[in-house]
Amino acid sequence: MKLSSRIRATDAPPIPAARAWAARYDGRAGPALDLTQAVPGYPPPPALLAQLAGAAGDAATAGYGPIAGDTALRDALAAEMSAFYGAPIGAAAVAITAGCNLAFAMAMQVLAAEGDAVLLPTPWYFNHRMALTMQGVRAIPIPTRAEDGFIPDPDRIAALLAEHRPRAVVLVTPNNPTGAIYPAETIHAVAALCRRHGAALVLDETYRDFLPAAAPPHALFAEPDWGDVLVQLYSFSKAYCIPGHRVGAIAAGSGFMAELAKALDTYQICPARPAQAALAWAIPALRDWRAGNRALMQARGAFFRGLVSQLPGWRLDAIGTYFAYLRLPEGAPDALSAAEILAAERGLMTLPGPFFGPGQDRHLRLAFANAAEAVLAELPGRLEQRPIEWNRCAVPPIGHKLL
């Protein structure tokens, strides 16, 4: 059987590869601790579960719905975005998708064709790179530095825009994997560069509900022609603790939306309707609950920072709403080997930096939002340096190409 050359050129999914290392763990350090995936460390509220159950049992949600999502949810999200960003955003500028990963893939279908280029800051979110590879689109790295807080440099982006003439620049803020929160002036500078070079700014704001302050992170939506340059992505998975229901969103201008309808109809026909019905209720009803979760995540991040400060040799290069990006100590092996040792010998599952692009051999990503403080308290013991273990040689997971 002949298989697609694009699929074969795409890296294997990193999270299953990392979890496979933990299959060898014998429990000697205590229960396994999985900090690989961004999963809310608490359940949705009972009222939301009741809404989901009721909607799933309603015959009205069993049929096809509008291609761009149910009207009630689009209206509710547009109203919430208008209030949050302080700018009028109509429901016609919003489409509901089967998760934010699919939102990104469909946005790239609209913006770029095979052979085109898209700029991605490194470290990048691996599924973004994977989606581009599958579509034959070139991912051009925008290197960022720990010394700069992993904030992209607009001057470097300007040079890459001139050199590669990409169809889009992708920014993820709050960032995955580093957790970095981009300043408004950086976002606006990149938007202006994109406008000047005829590129789109694809702004993934999956984690915006967990920003330290309930304030708009930028004012792009206040610009009257924002739809000429901005494509914003959003996810309901983290804010409402329903990642299994796969609901995301795209906000964009009318020209983009007209072409997006083709991708929506082809890839999803319509998003799952019971979750849409429940979320249309949840957006206004759970506002206070979401604010409480924001405070919870801030406290968890502060607790994590305090834990890592106890560890000699480790350096916390970045921490944000869901993730911490740790630099390995001197004398430790590269990130792939260290991640395997931590999983197989100490039951701590992390993701090594090379999964997030070139130049990341000294970093591990930890999704600290997954675990309560009582569980995170075990981290110092798991991360304590043990030179004999560090000297063991690890083998990269089968099927994952090093970048």
Coordinates of C-alpha atoms in Angstrom, one line a residue:
M1 CA 0.0 0.0 0.0
K2 CA 1.4 3.4 -0.9
L3 CA 0.9 6.1 1.7
S4 CA 0.9 9.9 1.4
S5 CA 4.4 11.3 1.3
R6 CA 3.2 14.3 3.3
I7 CA 1.8 12.2 6.1
R8 CA 5.0 10.1 6.2
A9 CA 7.0 13.3 6.4
T10 CA 5.0 14.5 9.4
D11 CA 6.4 13.8 12.9
A12 CA 4.7 11.2 15.0
P13 CA 2.4 12.5 17.8
P14 CA 4.7 13.5 20.6
I15 CA 2.5 12.8 23.7
P16 CA 2.0 9.1 23.0
A17 CA 5.7 8.8 22.3
A18 CA 6.5 10.4 25.7
R19 CA 4.0 8.3 27.6
A20 CA 5.4 5.2 26.1
W21 CA 8.6 5.8 28.1
A22 CA 6.5 5.7 31.3
A23 CA 5.3 2.2 30.4
R24 CA 8.7 1.0 31.8
Y25 CA 8.2 2.8 35.1
D26 CA 8.0 0.4 38.1
G27 CA 6.5 2.7 40.7
R28 CA 9.7 3.1 42.8
A29 CA 9.3 6.9 43.2
G30 CA 5.5 6.9 43.8
P31 CA 2.5 7.2 41.5
A32 CA 3.2 8.3 38.0
L33 CA 2.8 12.0 37.4
D34 CA 1.7 12.9 33.8
L35 CA 2.5 16.6 32.9
T36 CA 2.6 16.0 29.2
Q37 CA -0.8 17.3 28.0
A38 CA -2.7 20.5 28.7
V39 CA -5.7 19.1 30.5
P40 CA -7.7 21.0 33.1
G41 CA -6.8 19.6 36.5
Y42 CA -10.5 19.9 37.7
P43 CA -13.8 18.8 36.2
P44 CA -16.5 21.0 34.6
P45 CA -19.1 22.2 37.1
P46 CA -22.2 19.9 37.6
A47 CA -24.5 22.5 36.0
L48 CA -22.5 22.3 32.8
L49 CA -22.5 18.5 32.9
A50 CA -26.3 18.7 33.3
Q51 CA -26.6 21.0 30.3
L52 CA -24.5 18.6 28.2
A53 CA -26.5 15.6 29.2
G54 CA -29.8 17.4 28.5
A55 CA -28.6 18.6 25.1
A56 CA -27.3 15.1 24.1
G57 CA -30.7 13.6 24.8
D58 CA -32.6 16.3 22.9
A59 CA -33.7 15.2 19.4
A60 CA -33.3 18.8 18.2
T61 CA -29.5 18.5 18.5
A62 CA -29.3 15.1 16.6
G63 CA -29.7 16.7 13.2
Y64 CA -27.3 18.7 11.1
G65 CA -26.8 22.3 12.1
P66 CA -25.4 25.4 10.3
I67 CA -22.0 24.9 8.7
A68 CA -20.5 27.8 10.7
G69 CA -22.0 26.7 14.0
D70 CA -25.3 27.1 15.8
T71 CA -26.6 30.7 16.0
A72 CA -27.0 30.7 19.7
L73 CA -23.4 29.9 20.4
R74 CA -22.1 32.3 17.7
D75 CA -24.2 35.0 19.2
A76 CA -23.0 34.3 22.8
L77 CA -19.3 34.1 21.8
A78 CA -19.5 37.3 19.8
A79 CA -21.1 39.1 22.7
E80 CA -18.5 37.8 25.1
M81 CA -15.6 38.7 22.8
S82 CA -17.1 42.2 22.3
A83 CA -17.2 42.8 26.0
F84 CA -13.8 41.3 26.7
Y85 CA -11.9 43.1 23.8
G86 CA -14.0 46.3 24.1
A87 CA -14.9 46.3 20.5
P88 CA -18.0 45.4 18.5
I89 CA -17.7 41.9 17.0
G90 CA -20.7 40.5 15.2
A91 CA -21.7 36.8 15.0
A92 CA -21.0 36.8 11.3
A93 CA -17.3 37.2 12.1
V94 CA -17.3 34.0 14.2
A95 CA -17.3 30.4 13.2
I96 CA -17.5 27.4 15.5
T97 CA -15.1 24.5 14.8
A98 CA -14.6 20.9 16.1
G99 CA -11.7 22.0 18.3
C100 CA -9.0 24.6 18.0
N101 CA -6.5 22.2 16.2
L102 CA -9.0 21.8 13.4
A103 CA -9.6 25.6 13.5
F104 CA -5.9 26.0 12.8
A105 CA -5.7 23.4 10.0
M106 CA -8.8 24.9 8.3
A107 CA -7.4 28.4 8.6
M108 CA -4.2 27.2 6.9
Q109 CA -6.3 25.6 4.1
V110 CA -7.8 29.1 3.5
L111 CA -4.5 31.0 3.7
A112 CA -1.8 28.9 2.2
A113 CA -1.3 26.4 -0.7
E114 CA 1.3 23.8 -1.2
G115 CA 4.8 25.4 -1.4
D116 CA 3.7 28.5 0.4
A117 CA 5.4 29.6 3.6
V118 CA 4.1 30.4 7.1
L119 CA 6.2 31.8 10.0
L120 CA 6.1 30.0 13.3
P121 CA 8.0 31.2 16.4
T122 CA 10.1 28.5 18.0
P123 CA 9.6 26.8 20.2
W124 CA 6.4 26.1 18.4
Y125 CA 3.2 24.2 19.2
F126 CA 4.0 20.8 17.5
N127 CA 0.5 20.3 16.1
H128 CA 0.8 23.6 14.2
R129 CA 4.0 22.3 12.5
M130 CA 2.4 18.9 11.8
A131 CA -0.7 20.5 10.2
L132 CA 1.5 22.6 7.9
T133 CA 3.6 19.6 6.9
M134 CA 0.5 17.6 6.0
Q135 CA -0.6 20.4 3.7
G136 CA 2.8 20.8 2.0
V137 CA 3.2 24.3 3.5
R138 CA 6.7 25.4 4.6
A139 CA 7.1 26.2 8.3
I140 CA 9.7 29.0 8.7
P141 CA 11.1 29.2 12.2
I142 CA 11.2 32.5 14.1
P143 CA 13.8 31.9 16.7
T144 CA 13.0 33.3 20.2
R145 CA 15.4 33.5 23.2
A146 CA 15.0 32.7 26.9
E147 CA 16.8 36.0 27.6
D148 CA 13.8 37.8 25.9
G149 CA 11.2 35.7 27.7
F150 CA 10.6 33.8 24.4
I151 CA 8.9 36.9 23.0
P152 CA 9.2 37.2 19.2
D153 CA 11.3 40.1 17.9
P154 CA 9.3 42.1 15.4
D155 CA 12.6 43.2 13.6
R156 CA 13.4 39.5 13.0
I157 CA 9.9 38.9 11.8
A158 CA 10.2 41.8 9.4
A159 CA 13.3 40.3 7.9
L160 CA 11.7 36.9 7.5
L161 CA 8.6 38.5 5.9
A162 CA 10.8 40.2 3.3
E163 CA 12.9 37.1 2.7
H164 CA 10.2 34.4 2.5
R165 CA 7.0 36.3 1.6
P166 CA 4.9 34.1 3.8
R167 CA 1.1 33.9 3.6
A168 CA 0.8 34.2 7.4
V169 CA 2.6 34.7 10.7
V170 CA 1.3 32.6 13.6
L171 CA 1.5 33.8 17.2
V172 CA 0.3 31.8 20.2
T173 CA -0.3 33.9 23.4
P174 CA -0.4 32.9 26.1
N175 CA 2.1 30.6 24.6
N176 CA 2.3 26.8 24.2
P177 CA 4.9 25.5 25.1
T178 CA 6.6 28.3 27.1
G179 CA 3.6 29.9 28.8
A180 CA 5.0 33.4 27.7
I181 CA 2.4 36.2 27.4
Y182 CA 3.2 38.5 24.5
P183 CA 3.0 42.2 25.2
A184 CA 0.3 44.2 23.4
E185 CA 2.9 46.2 21.6
T186 CA 4.5 43.1 20.2
I187 CA 1.2 41.8 18.9
H188 CA 0.4 45.2 17.3
A189 CA 3.8 45.5 15.8
V190 CA 3.5 42.1 14.1
A191 CA 0.0 42.9 12.9
A192 CA 1.3 46.1 11.3
L193 CA 4.1 44.2 9.6
C194 CA 1.7 41.6 8.3
R195 CA -0.5 44.3 6.9
R196 CA 2.5 45.9 5.2
H197 CA 3.6 42.7 3.6
G198 CA 0.1 41.4 2.7
A199 CA 0.3 38.5 5.2
A200 CA -2.3 37.3 7.7
L201 CA -1.7 37.4 11.4
V202 CA -3.1 34.1 12.8
L203 CA -3.4 34.7 16.6
D204 CA -4.0 31.6 18.7
E205 CA -5.6 32.7 22.0
T206 CA -6.5 29.3 23.3
Y207 CA -5.5 30.3 26.8
R208 CA -6.8 33.8 27.0
D209 CA -9.2 33.0 29.8
F210 CA -6.2 32.4 32.1
L211 CA -4.4 35.7 31.6
P212 CA -3.3 37.1 34.9
A213 CA -5.8 40.0 34.6
A214 CA -9.2 40.0 33.0
A215 CA -8.1 42.7 30.6
P216 CA -7.8 42.6 26.8
P217 CA -4.3 41.5 25.7
H218 CA -4.5 43.7 22.5
A219 CA -6.7 46.2 20.8
L220 CA -6.7 44.7 17.3
F221 CA -10.5 44.2 17.2
A222 CA -11.0 47.9 17.7
E223 CA -9.4 48.6 14.4
P224 CA -12.1 49.1 11.8
D225 CA -10.4 46.9 9.2
W226 CA -9.2 44.2 11.6
G227 CA -10.6 41.5 9.4
D228 CA -8.2 42.4 6.6
V229 CA -5.2 41.0 8.6
L230 CA -6.4 39.1 11.7
V231 CA -7.5 35.5 12.0
Q232 CA -8.1 34.7 15.7
L233 CA -8.4 31.2 17.1
Y234 CA -10.0 30.2 20.4
S235 CA -10.7 27.0 22.3
F236 CA -13.5 26.1 24.8
S237 CA -11.6 23.1 26.0
K238 CA -9.5 24.6 28.7
A239 CA -11.8 27.4 29.9
Y240 CA -14.8 25.1 30.3
C241 CA -13.0 21.8 31.0
I242 CA -14.5 19.9 28.1
P243 CA -11.6 19.0 25.8
G244 CA -13.3 15.7 24.9
H245 CA -16.2 17.6 23.3
R246 CA -13.9 19.3 20.8
V247 CA -15.2 22.8 20.4
G248 CA -13.2 25.8 19.1
A249 CA -13.7 28.9 17.2
I250 CA -12.4 31.2 14.5
A251 CA -12.9 35.0 14.3
A252 CA -12.1 36.7 11.0
G253 CA -13.2 39.1 8.3
S254 CA -15.9 38.5 5.7
G255 CA -13.6 37.6 2.9
F256 CA -11.9 34.9 4.9
M257 CA -15.2 33.6 6.2
A258 CA -16.6 33.2 2.7
E259 CA -13.7 30.9 1.8
L260 CA -13.6 29.2 5.2
A261 CA -17.2 27.9 4.6
K262 CA -15.7 25.5 2.0
A263 CA -13.3 24.0 4.5
L264 CA -16.0 23.9 7.3
D265 CA -18.4 22.0 5.0
T266 CA -15.8 19.6 3.9
Y267 CA -14.0 18.8 7.2
Q268 CA -16.8 18.9 9.8
I269 CA -20.1 19.6 8.0
C270 CA -21.1 21.1 11.4
P271 CA -19.6 21.0 14.9
A272 CA -21.1 18.6 17.4
R273 CA -24.4 20.2 18.4
P274 CA -25.0 19.1 22.0
A275 CA -21.8 20.8 23.2
Q276 CA -22.7 23.9 21.2
A277 CA -26.1 24.1 23.0
A278 CA -24.5 23.7 26.4
L279 CA -21.8 26.3 25.7
A280 CA -24.3 28.9 24.5
W281 CA -25.8 28.6 28.1
A282 CA -22.3 28.4 29.8
I283 CA -20.7 31.5 28.3
P284 CA -22.9 34.0 30.4
A285 CA -23.8 31.6 33.2
L286 CA -20.3 30.5 34.1
R287 CA -18.5 33.8 34.0
D288 CA -17.8 33.9 37.7
W289 CA -16.7 30.2 37.7
R290 CA -14.2 31.0 34.9
A291 CA -12.8 33.9 36.9
G292 CA -12.3 31.5 39.9
N293 CA -10.4 29.2 37.6
R294 CA -8.2 32.0 36.5
A295 CA -7.3 32.7 40.1
L296 CA -6.7 29.0 40.7
M297 CA -4.3 28.7 37.8
Q298 CA -2.4 31.8 39.0
A299 CA -2.0 30.3 42.4
R300 CA -0.9 26.9 41.0
G301 CA 1.7 28.7 38.8
A302 CA 3.1 30.6 41.8
F303 CA 3.2 27.3 43.8
F304 CA 5.1 25.6 40.9
R305 CA 7.6 28.5 40.7
G306 CA 8.3 28.1 44.4
L307 CA 8.9 24.4 44.0
V308 CA 11.4 24.8 41.2
S309 CA 13.3 27.5 43.0
Q310 CA 14.3 24.8 45.5
L311 CA 16.1 22.7 42.9
P312 CA 19.8 23.5 42.4
G313 CA 20.8 23.5 38.7
W314 CA 17.3 23.7 37.2
R315 CA 16.3 27.1 35.7
L316 CA 12.7 28.2 35.0
D317 CA 13.1 30.0 31.7
A318 CA 9.4 30.7 31.3
I319 CA 6.1 30.1 33.1
G320 CA 2.6 31.1 32.2
T321 CA -1.0 30.1 32.4
Y322 CA -0.7 26.4 31.9
F323 CA 3.0 25.6 31.1
A324 CA 6.5 25.9 32.5
Y325 CA 9.6 25.7 30.3
L326 CA 12.5 24.3 32.3
R327 CA 16.2 24.4 31.4
L328 CA 18.0 21.2 32.2
P329 CA 21.0 21.4 34.7
E330 CA 24.6 21.4 33.6
G331 CA 25.7 17.8 33.3
A332 CA 22.3 16.5 32.5
P333 CA 21.9 14.8 29.1
D334 CA 19.9 16.3 26.2
A335 CA 16.2 16.8 26.6
L336 CA 15.1 13.7 24.8
S337 CA 17.3 11.5 27.0
A338 CA 16.4 13.4 30.2
A339 CA 12.6 13.1 29.5
E340 CA 13.0 9.4 28.9
I341 CA 14.9 8.9 32.2
L342 CA 12.4 11.0 34.2
A343 CA 9.5 9.0 32.8
A344 CA 11.0 5.5 33.0
E345 CA 12.9 5.9 36.2
R346 CA 11.0 8.5 38.2
G347 CA 7.5 8.3 36.8
L348 CA 7.4 12.0 35.8
M349 CA 6.2 12.4 32.2
T350 CA 7.2 15.7 30.5
L351 CA 7.7 16.7 26.9
P352 CA 11.3 17.3 25.7
G353 CA 12.1 20.6 23.9
P354 CA 13.0 19.0 20.5
F355 CA 9.3 18.1 20.1
F356 CA 8.8 21.9 19.8
G357 CA 11.3 22.7 17.1
P358 CA 15.0 23.3 16.5
G359 CA 17.3 24.6 19.2
Q360 CA 15.3 23.2 22.1
D361 CA 17.7 20.5 23.3
R362 CA 18.1 21.9 26.8
H363 CA 14.4 22.3 27.8
L364 CA 11.5 20.3 29.1
R365 CA 7.8 21.5 29.0
L366 CA 5.7 20.7 32.0
A367 CA 1.9 21.2 31.9
F368 CA 1.6 22.1 35.6
A369 CA -2.2 22.9 35.3
N370 CA -2.9 19.2 35.1
A371 CA -2.2 18.5 38.8
A372 CA -3.3 19.9 42.2
E373 CA -0.7 21.4 44.5
A374 CA -0.6 18.2 46.6
V375 CA 0.5 16.3 43.6
L376 CA 2.9 18.9 42.3
A377 CA 4.6 18.9 45.7
E378 CA 6.3 15.7 44.6
L379 CA 8.2 17.5 41.8
P380 CA 11.4 18.3 43.8
G381 CA 11.9 14.7 44.6
R382 CA 11.4 13.6 41.0
L383 CA 13.6 16.3 39.5
E384 CA 16.5 16.0 42.0
Q385 CA 19.7 15.4 40.1
R386 CA 21.0 11.9 40.2
P387 CA 24.2 11.7 38.1
I388 CA 24.2 7.9 37.9
E389 CA 20.7 8.0 36.2
W390 CA 21.6 11.0 34.0
N391 CA 24.5 9.0 32.6
R392 CA 22.2 6.4 31.1
C393 CA 21.8 6.8 27.4
A394 CA 18.2 7.1 26.0
V395 CA 16.9 6.3 22.6
P396 CA 14.5 8.7 20.8
P397 CA 11.0 7.3 20.4
I398 CA 10.4 5.3 17.2
G399 CA 8.7 7.3 14.5
H400 CA 9.7 10.8 15.8
K401 CA 12.1 12.6 13.6
L402 CA 14.5 14.9 15.3
L403 CA 14.4 18.5 13.9

